[in-house]
Amino acid sequence: MTQPSRRTHLGGTALRLLPLLCGLFSSQGAQAAWTPKTPPLTTQWTSQATPSNALPEYPRPQMVRADWQNLNGEWQFGNATAGQTPPFGQNLSESILVPFPIESAISGIKRHQDRMWYRRTFTVPAAWSGRRVQLHFGAVDWEASVYVNRQLVGTHQGGFDAFSFDITNALNGGTNEIIVGVYDPTDAGGQPVGKQRNNPSGIFYTAASGIWQTVWLEPTPSASITRLDMTPDVAGSALRLTVRGAGIAGQTVEAVAFDGSTQVGSATGSVDGEIRIPVPNPKLWSPDSPFLYDLRVSLKSGSTVVDQVTSYFGMRSVGLKLVAGVLRPVLNGQFVFQLGTLDQGYWPDGIYTAPTDAALKFDIQKHKDLGFNLIRKHIKVEPQRWFYWTDKLGLLVWQDMPLMALTGPSTAAKAQFERELREMVDEHRSSPSLITWVVQNEGWGQYDQARLADLVKGWDSSRLVDNMSGINCCGAVDGGNGDLADWHVYQGPGSPVPSATRAAVLGEFGGLGMRISGHEWSPGNGFGYGDLYTTSASLTARYLELMAGQRALLDNPGLSASVYTEITDVENEVNGLYTYDRAVFKMDFNQVRAAHLDLIAASKLLNNKGPLPVGQFRALQVTTPGYTNRFVRHIESLGTTEVVTNTSSTTLKQDATFKIVAGLADAACYSFESRNYPGSYLRHSSSRIRRDTRDGSALFDQDATFCARNALDGSGNVSLESKNKPGSYVRHRNGEVWVDALENTTGFRQDATWAIATPWWKSGANVPTNTFQSFQVTTSGYTDRYLRHIDSVANTEVVNSGSSSTLKQDATFKLVPGLAESSCYSFESRNFPGEYLRHSSSRVRRDRRDGSALFDQDATFCAQPGLSGSGVSFESFNYPGRYIRHYAAEVWTASGYGSTWDSAGGFNADSTWSIVAPWAP
């Protein structure tokens, strides 16, 4: 049996590309020839985009047929007006190079207009006689009306998805005329536009109107295959395949999978029905080993093959799983930190369209060379060949949905958004590299956040869903669902706290800017997200600090992915690792690559740890549907479950918080120490879970030891098996907590599955509240200094009995329950009641409470055991991993992974304080 030859026609130029560029308009008079305009910046590929070389590669790598005809190249172009009759048989005044958007220099037009006409002629090869002819468009932005020989063959709305029309009945047997009318209001309309703007500035860029992906013809039989939906089932060692078709009348499907020339599995079935193709002992796809199987799919009438396509697929699984007590995204069951960049897919010469396939591959290859394993494709959807390269080279992809420019979108705009959202999912659902759908970003055009995320998850449950990237930014409203809690922090880094249902990711950070003379879109006008750097060495040093900061966040609070802004400069944004023309890498390549590889390697080590975080406080959350607001707590020494909320009492929050320690009877398992009764542990006695003080007996230690097992309900959570009652698990029933023998029922498996949640009592150290205190520096040589405020900023200063009354009052604070979280603390000024210490741009200052949620969060700090081994450290509530620290007499919130006030030197001591008697009682 012959294997499909994917590598033959996916690598370089396309198979059977027929010459179409001579005599395109032979039935008409002369018109202006295509002439490229001069872009503000050229790339090494600009001059290669010509009528004879306009993206000649096969455009649909996951569904290949041998016969096709490329219609890229020189077309006629002209202005259009609303309601205008198509210019049938008429010369248009200009020429354009398809498929480059009209605003691009390569197109030869280099201007924006809302309405336009495209025109060209073609002939159908005689060898296609007797077959249907399909006219394909990779993408047209935004509304296209397509005419063949004066007949309207179809219309399409949507600037980012492919569409096709069967034009057989419109063909004339000789020279055929195509006219395409396009309407694109860009951000003046309500449709998804991404970052395109009619008046680009700042973080918004040039529009990309008209035909911007390959146009091509393809012959098909009357009954034909139109789409392949492929989902790997790693656990089941199979590929799930659904074949879509047209003109189907009882035909069957045969699918055969290959590893090189060796057949690995085959199956038959029907169109629109799921077919399972065995893939025994599958070679798993990953960034480290992006192995692709080949696939041949045949549509058969009896034993006769009536249509056949070739494809490829990767075997990999995507999900969430507890890793060292933190919910994290896993690939093939293993956690690896997803480290990538924001890739906006803009080009100085082609705008939305890369000038060549080699250029398209370049950005992906450079991600790989730099040690990244992730690309976030930012509010743009690329051609299918882009996904071919991420599949083949091995880069994970987060795919954003292009957003609407409008706030408060209309009913019609919402409907269009959801149509285009579904098209994006369906078109790219078979790509193994694509692992996450990002539905909305920073609140742009936001609506129905939770519903949309659930909608996407329903369409494609095999991938993760991010309901909103940047839930902490720009007025975004978090839908609260999806698989990821996603922050944007510039320059950062920072991290949300992972929950029992969502992993923590940093969807954008960085934005370090540097202009490179001779490589700017608008010389002298480039900006970054902060001060611009002037040397490669200083930029590299700061970038490495950001990488080190992420290493800390990996452990606390449990960051799982990050996206640096960005891979290249874009127009006047000079945040890129590369310049906009891809000519200059701005930093020390080897140092940057090494930092990336070190971070990813460190993350993989977490897979060798147990699923629970030893030494950390956590809560045990019920996962049984309908009861997920309940948590294990102890009351009167008995284990129960109870509803716990942010407004619950201090006692309840502490009762529902436990310190996870190495198992008292087996260090490979776990024990749960009470937060508010240190030395007491959860243990079973007569099968009931209770809290008792450790008595030193071997029996107690065994009763209090539980071994983590894969969740009995099959989720990414955990089940807890008794150490000395094998086969019995901690489960809840009727509000009580027991250890019961396994029952093979859905109810038992749910009741015995627990989510390891963030602790309800978030402070790990106890400090007195509602009394005045002073906070003494513990750093050797500076212990005569104390925390104080002056001119509304926090400093440290020497205070003694002879100090002024003002200084003593400035150095005295009332520690009160945290304004944003009662298990943490806020510092109220002694001499300015109603004013609190809070952080702003990392500096600690004294401000009056303004009633905003942001202020309360900025003014809340969780007490933790002192980082230096004694005393207490105060961790930012809304920026976990950052602590109040003094540096050069100033007070900041810092992580110890930066420079100057955020440097590692002396960090632990500088972030540790002694709580002492108040200087001003």
PDB file of C-alpha atoms in Angstrom, residues 323-464:
ATOM      1  CA  VAL A 323       1.715  19.171  39.886  1.00  0.00           C
ATOM      2  CA  ALA A 324       3.340  19.674  43.282  1.00  0.00           C
ATOM      3  CA  GLY A 325       0.004  20.931  44.576  1.00  0.00           C
ATOM      4  CA  VAL A 326      -0.531  23.507  41.842  1.00  0.00           C
ATOM      5  CA  LEU A 327      -3.001  23.142  38.996  1.00  0.00           C
ATOM      6  CA  ARG A 328      -0.969  23.407  35.807  1.00  0.00           C
ATOM      7  CA  PRO A 329      -1.415  22.845  32.074  1.00  0.00           C
ATOM      8  CA  VAL A 330       0.084  19.557  30.971  1.00  0.00           C
ATOM      9  CA  LEU A 331       1.140  18.251  27.584  1.00  0.00           C
ATOM     10  CA  ASN A 332       1.040  14.470  27.305  1.00  0.00           C
ATOM     11  CA  GLY A 333       0.445  14.347  31.062  1.00  0.00           C
ATOM     12  CA  GLN A 334       3.597  16.296  31.916  1.00  0.00           C
ATOM     13  CA  PHE A 335       4.004  19.905  32.984  1.00  0.00           C
ATOM     14  CA  VAL A 336       6.397  22.087  31.056  1.00  0.00           C
ATOM     15  CA  PHE A 337       6.508  25.847  31.495  1.00  0.00           C
ATOM     16  CA  GLN A 338       5.059  27.421  28.373  1.00  0.00           C
ATOM     17  CA  LEU A 339       7.474  30.201  27.477  1.00  0.00           C
ATOM     18  CA  GLY A 340       6.792  32.296  24.414  1.00  0.00           C
ATOM     19  CA  THR A 341       6.239  35.668  22.853  1.00  0.00           C
ATOM     20  CA  LEU A 342       3.397  37.765  21.566  1.00  0.00           C
ATOM     21  CA  ASP A 343       3.451  37.339  17.786  1.00  0.00           C
ATOM     22  CA  GLN A 344       1.240  39.876  16.014  1.00  0.00           C
ATOM     23  CA  GLY A 345       2.002  38.687  12.490  1.00  0.00           C
ATOM     24  CA  TYR A 346       2.746  42.098  10.969  1.00  0.00           C
ATOM     25  CA  TRP A 347       5.271  42.813   8.222  1.00  0.00           C
ATOM     26  CA  PRO A 348       6.647  46.222   7.136  1.00  0.00           C
ATOM     27  CA  ASP A 349       6.344  45.284   3.448  1.00  0.00           C
ATOM     28  CA  GLY A 350       3.322  42.936   3.362  1.00  0.00           C
ATOM     29  CA  ILE A 351       1.392  44.156   6.471  1.00  0.00           C
ATOM     30  CA  TYR A 352      -0.723  41.022   7.187  1.00  0.00           C
ATOM     31  CA  THR A 353       0.887  38.827   4.509  1.00  0.00           C
ATOM     32  CA  ALA A 354       4.443  37.563   4.823  1.00  0.00           C
ATOM     33  CA  PRO A 355       6.291  38.271   1.550  1.00  0.00           C
ATOM     34  CA  THR A 356       7.300  34.606   1.111  1.00  0.00           C
ATOM     35  CA  ASP A 357       6.784  31.244   2.783  1.00  0.00           C
ATOM     36  CA  ALA A 358      10.402  31.418   3.973  1.00  0.00           C
ATOM     37  CA  ALA A 359       9.557  34.686   5.717  1.00  0.00           C
ATOM     38  CA  LEU A 360       6.483  33.098   7.285  1.00  0.00           C
ATOM     39  CA  LYS A 361       8.685  30.296   8.621  1.00  0.00           C
ATOM     40  CA  PHE A 362      11.400  32.693   9.832  1.00  0.00           C
ATOM     41  CA  ASP A 363       9.605  34.009  12.912  1.00  0.00           C
ATOM     42  CA  ILE A 364       8.611  30.495  13.970  1.00  0.00           C
ATOM     43  CA  GLN A 365      12.115  29.148  13.457  1.00  0.00           C
ATOM     44  CA  LYS A 366      13.603  31.992  15.493  1.00  0.00           C
ATOM     45  CA  HIS A 367      11.280  31.178  18.384  1.00  0.00           C
ATOM     46  CA  LYS A 368      12.658  27.655  18.231  1.00  0.00           C
ATOM     47  CA  ASP A 369      16.279  28.791  17.951  1.00  0.00           C
ATOM     48  CA  LEU A 370      15.848  31.047  20.994  1.00  0.00           C
ATOM     49  CA  GLY A 371      14.616  28.191  23.155  1.00  0.00           C
ATOM     50  CA  PHE A 372      10.972  29.266  23.320  1.00  0.00           C
ATOM     51  CA  ASN A 373       8.301  26.572  23.166  1.00  0.00           C
ATOM     52  CA  LEU A 374       5.225  28.798  22.742  1.00  0.00           C
ATOM     53  CA  ILE A 375       3.788  31.431  20.420  1.00  0.00           C
ATOM     54  CA  ARG A 376       0.741  33.475  21.313  1.00  0.00           C
ATOM     55  CA  LYS A 377      -0.766  34.489  17.969  1.00  0.00           C
ATOM     56  CA  HIS A 378      -2.196  37.829  18.980  1.00  0.00           C
ATOM     57  CA  ILE A 379      -5.670  38.737  17.674  1.00  0.00           C
ATOM     58  CA  LYS A 380      -4.870  37.657  14.136  1.00  0.00           C
ATOM     59  CA  VAL A 381      -5.411  34.275  12.447  1.00  0.00           C
ATOM     60  CA  GLU A 382      -2.633  33.168  10.118  1.00  0.00           C
ATOM     61  CA  PRO A 383      -2.825  31.107   6.900  1.00  0.00           C
ATOM     62  CA  GLN A 384      -2.867  27.362   7.266  1.00  0.00           C
ATOM     63  CA  ARG A 385       0.775  27.153   6.176  1.00  0.00           C
ATOM     64  CA  TRP A 386       1.758  29.062   9.328  1.00  0.00           C
ATOM     65  CA  PHE A 387       0.192  26.285  11.392  1.00  0.00           C
ATOM     66  CA  TYR A 388       1.977  23.725   9.239  1.00  0.00           C
ATOM     67  CA  TRP A 389       5.277  25.237  10.294  1.00  0.00           C
ATOM     68  CA  THR A 390       4.364  25.335  14.009  1.00  0.00           C
ATOM     69  CA  ASP A 391       3.231  21.704  13.723  1.00  0.00           C
ATOM     70  CA  LYS A 392       6.395  20.655  11.911  1.00  0.00           C
ATOM     71  CA  LEU A 393       8.944  22.678  13.895  1.00  0.00           C
ATOM     72  CA  GLY A 394       7.297  22.091  17.261  1.00  0.00           C
ATOM     73  CA  LEU A 395       5.938  25.288  18.814  1.00  0.00           C
ATOM     74  CA  LEU A 396       2.897  25.363  21.086  1.00  0.00           C
ATOM     75  CA  VAL A 397       0.279  27.901  19.972  1.00  0.00           C
ATOM     76  CA  TRP A 398      -2.228  30.017  21.841  1.00  0.00           C
ATOM     77  CA  GLN A 399      -4.641  31.277  19.193  1.00  0.00           C
ATOM     78  CA  ASP A 400      -6.445  34.552  19.903  1.00  0.00           C
ATOM     79  CA  MET A 401      -9.808  35.399  18.412  1.00  0.00           C
ATOM     80  CA  PRO A 402      -9.489  38.730  16.553  1.00  0.00           C
ATOM     81  CA  LEU A 403     -11.523  41.253  18.485  1.00  0.00           C
ATOM     82  CA  MET A 404     -14.019  43.938  17.644  1.00  0.00           C
ATOM     83  CA  ALA A 405     -12.922  47.535  18.012  1.00  0.00           C
ATOM     84  CA  LEU A 406     -16.253  48.581  19.487  1.00  0.00           C
ATOM     85  CA  THR A 407     -17.322  48.706  23.088  1.00  0.00           C
ATOM     86  CA  GLY A 408     -20.851  47.577  23.712  1.00  0.00           C
ATOM     87  CA  PRO A 409     -21.193  45.645  20.423  1.00  0.00           C
ATOM     88  CA  SER A 410     -24.603  45.460  18.780  1.00  0.00           C
ATOM     89  CA  THR A 411     -26.656  42.286  18.513  1.00  0.00           C
ATOM     90  CA  ALA A 412     -25.601  41.958  14.869  1.00  0.00           C
ATOM     91  CA  ALA A 413     -21.932  42.483  15.745  1.00  0.00           C
ATOM     92  CA  LYS A 414     -22.112  39.806  18.433  1.00  0.00           C
ATOM     93  CA  ALA A 415     -23.673  37.342  16.005  1.00  0.00           C
ATOM     94  CA  GLN A 416     -20.945  38.032  13.450  1.00  0.00           C
ATOM     95  CA  PHE A 417     -18.244  37.677  16.097  1.00  0.00           C
ATOM     96  CA  GLU A 418     -19.581  34.269  17.091  1.00  0.00           C
ATOM     97  CA  ARG A 419     -19.825  33.107  13.464  1.00  0.00           C
ATOM     98  CA  GLU A 420     -16.206  34.050  12.875  1.00  0.00           C
ATOM     99  CA  LEU A 421     -15.200  32.508  16.208  1.00  0.00           C
ATOM    100  CA  ARG A 422     -16.744  29.192  15.171  1.00  0.00           C
ATOM    101  CA  GLU A 423     -15.058  29.341  11.759  1.00  0.00           C
ATOM    102  CA  MET A 424     -11.675  29.879  13.411  1.00  0.00           C
ATOM    103  CA  VAL A 425     -12.137  26.861  15.683  1.00  0.00           C
ATOM    104  CA  ASP A 426     -13.348  24.593  12.884  1.00  0.00           C
ATOM    105  CA  GLU A 427     -10.635  25.614  10.438  1.00  0.00           C
ATOM    106  CA  HIS A 428      -7.706  25.024  12.787  1.00  0.00           C
ATOM    107  CA  ARG A 429      -8.988  22.362  15.171  1.00  0.00           C
ATOM    108  CA  SER A 430      -6.789  19.640  13.634  1.00  0.00           C
ATOM    109  CA  SER A 431      -3.435  21.352  14.215  1.00  0.00           C
ATOM    110  CA  PRO A 432      -1.501  19.526  16.979  1.00  0.00           C
ATOM    111  CA  SER A 433       0.525  22.607  17.895  1.00  0.00           C
ATOM    112  CA  LEU A 434      -2.580  24.632  18.766  1.00  0.00           C
ATOM    113  CA  ILE A 435      -3.326  23.956  22.448  1.00  0.00           C
ATOM    114  CA  THR A 436      -5.257  27.008  23.711  1.00  0.00           C
ATOM    115  CA  TRP A 437      -8.082  29.189  22.420  1.00  0.00           C
ATOM    116  CA  VAL A 438      -7.959  32.781  23.726  1.00  0.00           C
ATOM    117  CA  VAL A 439     -11.492  34.113  23.391  1.00  0.00           C
ATOM    118  CA  GLN A 440     -11.128  37.774  24.441  1.00  0.00           C
ATOM    119  CA  ASN A 441      -8.353  40.210  25.353  1.00  0.00           C
ATOM    120  CA  GLU A 442      -8.226  43.033  27.908  1.00  0.00           C
ATOM    121  CA  GLY A 443     -11.952  43.682  27.616  1.00  0.00           C
ATOM    122  CA  TRP A 444     -11.867  44.929  24.009  1.00  0.00           C
ATOM    123  CA  GLY A 445     -15.365  44.532  22.605  1.00  0.00           C
ATOM    124  CA  GLN A 446     -16.129  42.294  25.560  1.00  0.00           C
ATOM    125  CA  TYR A 447     -19.493  40.704  26.266  1.00  0.00           C
ATOM    126  CA  ASP A 448     -20.842  37.405  27.634  1.00  0.00           C
ATOM    127  CA  GLN A 449     -17.362  36.365  28.743  1.00  0.00           C
ATOM    128  CA  ALA A 450     -18.373  33.162  30.510  1.00  0.00           C
ATOM    129  CA  ARG A 451     -20.882  32.089  27.867  1.00  0.00           C
ATOM    130  CA  LEU A 452     -18.387  32.526  25.037  1.00  0.00           C
ATOM    131  CA  ALA A 453     -15.718  30.521  26.854  1.00  0.00           C
ATOM    132  CA  ASP A 454     -18.202  27.720  27.490  1.00  0.00           C
ATOM    133  CA  LEU A 455     -19.254  27.900  23.851  1.00  0.00           C
ATOM    134  CA  VAL A 456     -15.690  27.376  22.634  1.00  0.00           C
ATOM    135  CA  LYS A 457     -15.116  24.571  25.150  1.00  0.00           C
ATOM    136  CA  GLY A 458     -18.240  22.891  23.829  1.00  0.00           C
ATOM    137  CA  TRP A 459     -16.998  23.163  20.263  1.00  0.00           C
ATOM    138  CA  ASP A 460     -13.545  21.838  21.162  1.00  0.00           C
ATOM    139  CA  SER A 461     -13.075  20.137  24.528  1.00  0.00           C
ATOM    140  CA  SER A 462      -9.634  18.821  23.531  1.00  0.00           C
ATOM    141  CA  ARG A 463      -7.933  22.162  24.162  1.00  0.00           C
ATOM    142  CA  LEU A 464      -7.627  24.700  26.947  1.00  0.00           C
TER     143      LEU A 464
END
